[in-house]
Tab-separated table of C-alpha atoms in Angstrom:
chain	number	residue	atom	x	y	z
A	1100	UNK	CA	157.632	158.706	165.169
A	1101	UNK	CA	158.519	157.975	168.916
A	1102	UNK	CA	161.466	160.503	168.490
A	1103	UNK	CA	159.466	162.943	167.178
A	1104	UNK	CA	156.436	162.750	169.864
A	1105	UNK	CA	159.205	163.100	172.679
A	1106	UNK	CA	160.538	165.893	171.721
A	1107	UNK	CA	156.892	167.816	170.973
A	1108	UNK	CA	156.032	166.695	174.642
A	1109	UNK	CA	158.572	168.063	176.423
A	1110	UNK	CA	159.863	164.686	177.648
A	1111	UNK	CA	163.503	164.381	179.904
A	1112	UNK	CA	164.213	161.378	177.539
A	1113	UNK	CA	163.765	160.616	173.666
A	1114	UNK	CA	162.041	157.569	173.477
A	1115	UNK	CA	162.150	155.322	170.346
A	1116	UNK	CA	159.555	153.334	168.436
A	1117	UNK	CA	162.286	150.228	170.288
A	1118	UNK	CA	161.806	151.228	173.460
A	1119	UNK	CA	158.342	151.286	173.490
A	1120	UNK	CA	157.911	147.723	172.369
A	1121	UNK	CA	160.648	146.502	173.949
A	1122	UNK	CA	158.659	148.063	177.178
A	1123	UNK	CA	155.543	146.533	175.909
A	1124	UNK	CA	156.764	143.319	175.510
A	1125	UNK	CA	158.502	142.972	178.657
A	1126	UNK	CA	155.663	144.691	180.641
A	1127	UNK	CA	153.170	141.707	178.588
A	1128	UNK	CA	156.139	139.238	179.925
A	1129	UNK	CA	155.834	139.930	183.758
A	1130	UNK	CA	152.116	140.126	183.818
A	1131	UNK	CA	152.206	136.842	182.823
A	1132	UNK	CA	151.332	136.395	178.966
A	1133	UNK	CA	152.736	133.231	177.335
A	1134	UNK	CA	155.713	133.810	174.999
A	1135	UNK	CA	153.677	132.952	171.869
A	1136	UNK	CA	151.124	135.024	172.584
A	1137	UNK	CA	153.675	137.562	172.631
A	1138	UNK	CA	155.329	136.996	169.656
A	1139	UNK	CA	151.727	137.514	167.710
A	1140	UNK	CA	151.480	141.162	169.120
A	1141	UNK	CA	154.800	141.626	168.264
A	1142	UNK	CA	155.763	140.077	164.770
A	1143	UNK	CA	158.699	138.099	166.531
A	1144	UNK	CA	159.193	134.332	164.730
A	1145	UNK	CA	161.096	132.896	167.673
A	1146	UNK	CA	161.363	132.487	171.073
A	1147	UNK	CA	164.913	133.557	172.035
A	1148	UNK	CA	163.910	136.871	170.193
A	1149	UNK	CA	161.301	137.268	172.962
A	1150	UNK	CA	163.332	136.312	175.891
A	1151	UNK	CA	166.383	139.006	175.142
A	1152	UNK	CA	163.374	141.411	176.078
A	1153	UNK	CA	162.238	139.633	178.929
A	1154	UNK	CA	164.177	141.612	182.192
A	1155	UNK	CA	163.616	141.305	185.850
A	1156	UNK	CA	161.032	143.683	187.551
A	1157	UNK	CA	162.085	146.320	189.801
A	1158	UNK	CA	160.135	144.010	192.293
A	1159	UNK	CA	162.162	140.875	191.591
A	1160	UNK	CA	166.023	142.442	191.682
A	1161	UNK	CA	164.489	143.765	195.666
A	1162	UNK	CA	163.193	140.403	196.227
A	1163	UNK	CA	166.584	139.120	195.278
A	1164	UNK	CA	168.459	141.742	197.199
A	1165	UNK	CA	166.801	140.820	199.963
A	1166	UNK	CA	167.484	137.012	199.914
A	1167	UNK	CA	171.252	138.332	199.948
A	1168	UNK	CA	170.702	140.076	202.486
A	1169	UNK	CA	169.335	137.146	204.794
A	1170	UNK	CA	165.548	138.948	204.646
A	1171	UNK	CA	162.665	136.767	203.883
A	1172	UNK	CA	161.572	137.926	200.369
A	1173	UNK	CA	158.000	138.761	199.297
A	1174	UNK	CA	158.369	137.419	195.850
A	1175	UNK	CA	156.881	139.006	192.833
A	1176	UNK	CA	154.959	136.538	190.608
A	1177	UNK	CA	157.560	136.879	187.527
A	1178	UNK	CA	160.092	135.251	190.338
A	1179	UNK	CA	158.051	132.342	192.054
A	1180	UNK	CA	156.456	131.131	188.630
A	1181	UNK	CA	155.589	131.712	185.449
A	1182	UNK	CA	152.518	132.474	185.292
A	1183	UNK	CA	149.735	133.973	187.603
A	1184	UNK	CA	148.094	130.958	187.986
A	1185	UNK	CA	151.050	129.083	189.037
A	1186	UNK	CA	151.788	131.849	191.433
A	1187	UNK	CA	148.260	131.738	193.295
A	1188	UNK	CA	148.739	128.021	193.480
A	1189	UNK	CA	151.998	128.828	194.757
A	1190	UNK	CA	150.466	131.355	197.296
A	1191	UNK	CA	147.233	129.052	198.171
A	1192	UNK	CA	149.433	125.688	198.732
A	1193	UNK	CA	151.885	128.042	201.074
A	1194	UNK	CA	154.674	126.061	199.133
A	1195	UNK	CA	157.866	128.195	198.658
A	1196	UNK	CA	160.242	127.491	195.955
A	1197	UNK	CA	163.671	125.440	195.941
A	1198	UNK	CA	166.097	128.091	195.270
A	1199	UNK	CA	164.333	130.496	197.991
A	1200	UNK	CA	164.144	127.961	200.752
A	1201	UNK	CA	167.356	126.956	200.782
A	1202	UNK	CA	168.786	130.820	200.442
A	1203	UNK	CA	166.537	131.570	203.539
A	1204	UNK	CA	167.860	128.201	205.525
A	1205	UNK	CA	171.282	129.600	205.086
């Protein structure tokens, strides 16, 4: 169906009936929805299923690029937690995490 839409529209790229919940899913993923609410939107029965979806935002691989690069990161919330609620505590206690500190002490 995906295929067939994509080509009507005009599109630069054929998109899939995949892609699009493979998009969904990760896009549900980074916004911070558990995994097993996931997996009910999607039909998946496990957890690893879900994770092979799960990629890093644009966002993060800059963040990360920039940690390399001896800048001080302004972490997306997909990278400091895993949630959004653990990110604003994150954000209101001012407490950066492990991994970061030390890259930015180096």
């Amino acid at each position: 169906m995906m295929k067939v839409i994509s080509k009507d529209a005009g599109l630069s790229r054929v998109y899939t009936n995949h892609c699009v919940r493979a998009t969904t899913i990760t896009l549900l993923s980074h916004a911070g929805v558990e995994t097993r609410e996931i997996m009910k939107i999607s039909g998946h029965r496990n957890e690893s299923s879900i994770r092979s979806y799960n990629t890093d935002s644009q966002h993060t691989k800059r963040a990360y690029s920039g940690i390399i690069q001896g800048q001080k990161p302004a972490l997306p919330p997909s990278a400091a937690a895993g949630s959004e609620q653990q990110m604003l505590q994150l954000q209101n206690s001012n407490q950066v995490p492990a991994v970061i500190d030390q890259a930015l002490r180096k």
